[in-house]
mmCIF file of C-alpha atoms in Angstrom:
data_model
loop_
_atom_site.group_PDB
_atom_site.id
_atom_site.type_symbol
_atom_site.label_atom_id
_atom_site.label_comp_id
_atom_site.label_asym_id
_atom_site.label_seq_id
_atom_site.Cartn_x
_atom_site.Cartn_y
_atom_site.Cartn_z
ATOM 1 C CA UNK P 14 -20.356 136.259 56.347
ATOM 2 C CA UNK P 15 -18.357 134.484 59.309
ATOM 3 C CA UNK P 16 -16.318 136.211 61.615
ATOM 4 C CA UNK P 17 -12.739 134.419 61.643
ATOM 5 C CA UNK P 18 -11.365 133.312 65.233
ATOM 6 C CA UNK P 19 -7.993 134.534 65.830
ATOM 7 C CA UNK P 20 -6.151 134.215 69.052
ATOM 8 C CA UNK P 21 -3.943 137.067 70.546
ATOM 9 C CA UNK P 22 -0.563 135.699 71.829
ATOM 10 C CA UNK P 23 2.423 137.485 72.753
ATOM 11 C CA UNK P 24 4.854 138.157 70.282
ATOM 12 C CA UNK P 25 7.943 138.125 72.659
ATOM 13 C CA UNK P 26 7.157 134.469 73.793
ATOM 14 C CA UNK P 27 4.330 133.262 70.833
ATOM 15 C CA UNK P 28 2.230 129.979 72.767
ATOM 16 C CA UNK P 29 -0.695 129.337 71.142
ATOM 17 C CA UNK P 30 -1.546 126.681 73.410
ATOM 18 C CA UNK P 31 -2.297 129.953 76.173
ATOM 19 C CA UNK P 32 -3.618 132.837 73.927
ATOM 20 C CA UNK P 33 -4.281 136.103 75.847
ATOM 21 C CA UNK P 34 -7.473 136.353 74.247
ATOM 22 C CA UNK P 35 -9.813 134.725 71.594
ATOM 23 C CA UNK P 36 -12.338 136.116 69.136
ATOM 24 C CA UNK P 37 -13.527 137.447 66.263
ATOM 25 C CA UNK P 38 -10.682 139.504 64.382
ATOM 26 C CA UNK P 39 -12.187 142.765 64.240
ATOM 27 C CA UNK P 40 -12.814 142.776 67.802
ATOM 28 C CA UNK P 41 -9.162 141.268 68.860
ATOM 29 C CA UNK P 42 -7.434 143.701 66.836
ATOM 30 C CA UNK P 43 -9.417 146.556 68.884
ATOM 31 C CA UNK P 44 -8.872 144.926 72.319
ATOM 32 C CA UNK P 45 -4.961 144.207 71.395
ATOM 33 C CA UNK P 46 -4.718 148.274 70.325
ATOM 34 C CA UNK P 47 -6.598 148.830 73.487
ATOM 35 C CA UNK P 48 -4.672 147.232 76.320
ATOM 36 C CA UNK P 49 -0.976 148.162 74.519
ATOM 37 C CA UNK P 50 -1.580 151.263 74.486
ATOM 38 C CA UNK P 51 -3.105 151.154 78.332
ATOM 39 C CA UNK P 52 0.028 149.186 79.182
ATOM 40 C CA UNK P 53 -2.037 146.224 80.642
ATOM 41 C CA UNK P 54 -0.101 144.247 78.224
ATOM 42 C CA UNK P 55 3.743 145.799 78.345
ATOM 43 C CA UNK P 56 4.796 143.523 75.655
ATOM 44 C CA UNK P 57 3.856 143.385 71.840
ATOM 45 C CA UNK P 58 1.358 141.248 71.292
ATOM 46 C CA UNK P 59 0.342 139.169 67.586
ATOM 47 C CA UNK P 60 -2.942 137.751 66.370
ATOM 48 C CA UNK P 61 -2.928 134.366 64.665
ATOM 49 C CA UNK P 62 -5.359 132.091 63.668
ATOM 50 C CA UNK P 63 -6.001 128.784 66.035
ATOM 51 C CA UNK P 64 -3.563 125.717 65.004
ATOM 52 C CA UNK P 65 -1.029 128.372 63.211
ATOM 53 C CA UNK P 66 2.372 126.965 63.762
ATOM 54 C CA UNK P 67 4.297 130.414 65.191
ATOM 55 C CA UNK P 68 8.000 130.236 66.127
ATOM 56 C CA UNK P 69 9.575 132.944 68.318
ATOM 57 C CA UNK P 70 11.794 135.906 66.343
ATOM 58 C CA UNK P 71 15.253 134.217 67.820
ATOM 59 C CA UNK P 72 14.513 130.924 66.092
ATOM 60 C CA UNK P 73 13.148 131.888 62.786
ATOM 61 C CA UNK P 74 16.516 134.149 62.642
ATOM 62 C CA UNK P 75 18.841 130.690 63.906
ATOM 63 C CA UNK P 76 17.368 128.748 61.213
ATOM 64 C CA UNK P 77 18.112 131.099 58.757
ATOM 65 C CA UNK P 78 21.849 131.620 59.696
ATOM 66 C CA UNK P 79 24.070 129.578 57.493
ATOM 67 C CA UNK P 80 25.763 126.476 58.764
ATOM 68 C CA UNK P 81 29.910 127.718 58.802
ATOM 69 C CA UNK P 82 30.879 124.334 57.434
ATOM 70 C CA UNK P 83 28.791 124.414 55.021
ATOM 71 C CA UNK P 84 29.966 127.810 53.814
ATOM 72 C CA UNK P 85 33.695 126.252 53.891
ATOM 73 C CA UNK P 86 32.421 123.413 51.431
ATOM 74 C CA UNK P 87 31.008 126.011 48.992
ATOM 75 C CA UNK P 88 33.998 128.072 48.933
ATOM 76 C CA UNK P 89 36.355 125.013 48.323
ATOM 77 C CA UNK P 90 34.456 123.758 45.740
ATOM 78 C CA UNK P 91 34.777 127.134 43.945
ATOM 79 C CA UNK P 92 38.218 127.285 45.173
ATOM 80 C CA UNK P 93 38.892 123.570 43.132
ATOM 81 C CA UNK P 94 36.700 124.805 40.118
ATOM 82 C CA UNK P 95 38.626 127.761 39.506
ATOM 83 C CA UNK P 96 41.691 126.099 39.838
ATOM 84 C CA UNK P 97 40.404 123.193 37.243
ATOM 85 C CA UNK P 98 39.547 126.429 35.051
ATOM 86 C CA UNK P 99 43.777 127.377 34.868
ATOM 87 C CA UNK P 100 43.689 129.826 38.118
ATOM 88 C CA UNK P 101 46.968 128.643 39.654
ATOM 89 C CA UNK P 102 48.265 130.890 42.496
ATOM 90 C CA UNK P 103 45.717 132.486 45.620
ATOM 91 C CA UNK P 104 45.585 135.818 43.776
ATOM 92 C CA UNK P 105 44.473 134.649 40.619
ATOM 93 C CA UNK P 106 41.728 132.211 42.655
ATOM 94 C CA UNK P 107 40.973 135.125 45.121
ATOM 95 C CA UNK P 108 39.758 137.226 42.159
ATOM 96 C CA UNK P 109 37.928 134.720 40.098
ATOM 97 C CA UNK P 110 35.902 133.368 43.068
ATOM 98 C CA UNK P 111 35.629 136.594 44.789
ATOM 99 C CA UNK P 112 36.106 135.154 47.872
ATOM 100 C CA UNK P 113 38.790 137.160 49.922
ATOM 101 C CA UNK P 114 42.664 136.304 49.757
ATOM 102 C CA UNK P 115 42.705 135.605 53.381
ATOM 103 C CA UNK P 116 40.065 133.038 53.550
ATOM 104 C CA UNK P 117 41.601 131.574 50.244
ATOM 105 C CA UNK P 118 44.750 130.932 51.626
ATOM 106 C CA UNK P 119 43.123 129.493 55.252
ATOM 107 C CA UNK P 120 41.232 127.355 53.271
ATOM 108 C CA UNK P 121 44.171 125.709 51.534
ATOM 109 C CA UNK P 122 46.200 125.702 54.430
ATOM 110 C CA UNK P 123 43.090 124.681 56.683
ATOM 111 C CA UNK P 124 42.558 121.094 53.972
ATOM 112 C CA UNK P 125 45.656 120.904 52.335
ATOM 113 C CA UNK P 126 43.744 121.189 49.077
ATOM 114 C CA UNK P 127 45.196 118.595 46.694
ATOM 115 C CA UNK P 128 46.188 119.418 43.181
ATOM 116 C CA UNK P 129 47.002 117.898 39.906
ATOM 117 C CA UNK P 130 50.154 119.498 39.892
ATOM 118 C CA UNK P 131 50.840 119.079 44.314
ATOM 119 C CA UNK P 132 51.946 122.796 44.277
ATOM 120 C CA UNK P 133 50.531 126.577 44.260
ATOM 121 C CA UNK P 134 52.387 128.965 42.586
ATOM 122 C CA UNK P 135 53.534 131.712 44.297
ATOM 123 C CA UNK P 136 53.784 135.327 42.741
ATOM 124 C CA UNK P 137 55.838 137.603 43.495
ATOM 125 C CA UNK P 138 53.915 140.907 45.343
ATOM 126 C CA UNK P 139 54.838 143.438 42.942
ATOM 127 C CA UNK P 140 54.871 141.319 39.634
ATOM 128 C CA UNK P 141 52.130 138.935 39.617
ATOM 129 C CA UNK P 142 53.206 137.652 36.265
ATOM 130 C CA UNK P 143 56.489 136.621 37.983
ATOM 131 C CA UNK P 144 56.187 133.284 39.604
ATOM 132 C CA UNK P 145 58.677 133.077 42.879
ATOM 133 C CA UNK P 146 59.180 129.087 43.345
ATOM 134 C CA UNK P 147 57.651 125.726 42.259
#
């Protein structure tokens, strides 16, 4: 059976191009254990295997945040599907979409959404059945 090499790096700042240490894995896990808890190394530390690609925390969390604009186009799109689909005033597309009333009526504003019919109907706050102006 072969021992597998693994390299100890720092978690905080991962380089595998300086590991803190390099050996077997049974051994690296017991000298990694070892100097944590003696506080020779005061940061935690990770063990990878040589020519593993390892990104920091911070960046593997950037590239998972979402891109804002491209947020915006998914919400317009549902915004113009649910209006193709007979939702004519922000309250009616608010609900359908789920997307909050606020936001709805930014994102019209924001693009000047065009329609088939150039207008949104407005409802009156108490009576949405009631439509205030064309």
């Amino acid at each position: 059976m072969t021992e597998t090499q693994v390299l100890v790096i720092n978690a905080d700042l991962p380089d595998t191009d300086h590991p803190l240490a390099i050996g077997p894995e049974p051994e690296m896990f017991k000298l990694a254990q070892h100097n944590y808890k003696s506080g020779e190394w005061p940061f935690p530390v990770r063990l990878v295997k040589p020519g593993t690609k390892v990104r920091s925390d911070a960046a593997y969390l950037a590239s998972m945040k979402q891109d804002s604009k491209q947020g915006e186009r998914e919400d317009i799109k549902a915004i113009r599907q649910a209006h193709k689909h007979g939702k004519h005033s922000l309250r009616q597309i608010s609900e359908s979409t789920s997307i909050e009333l606020k936001r709805v009526k930014d994102l019209v504003h924001k693009y000047s959404l065009p329609l088939t019919n150039d207008y949104w109907r407005a409802e009156k706050y108490n009576n949405p059945d009631e439509v205030i102006a064309y």
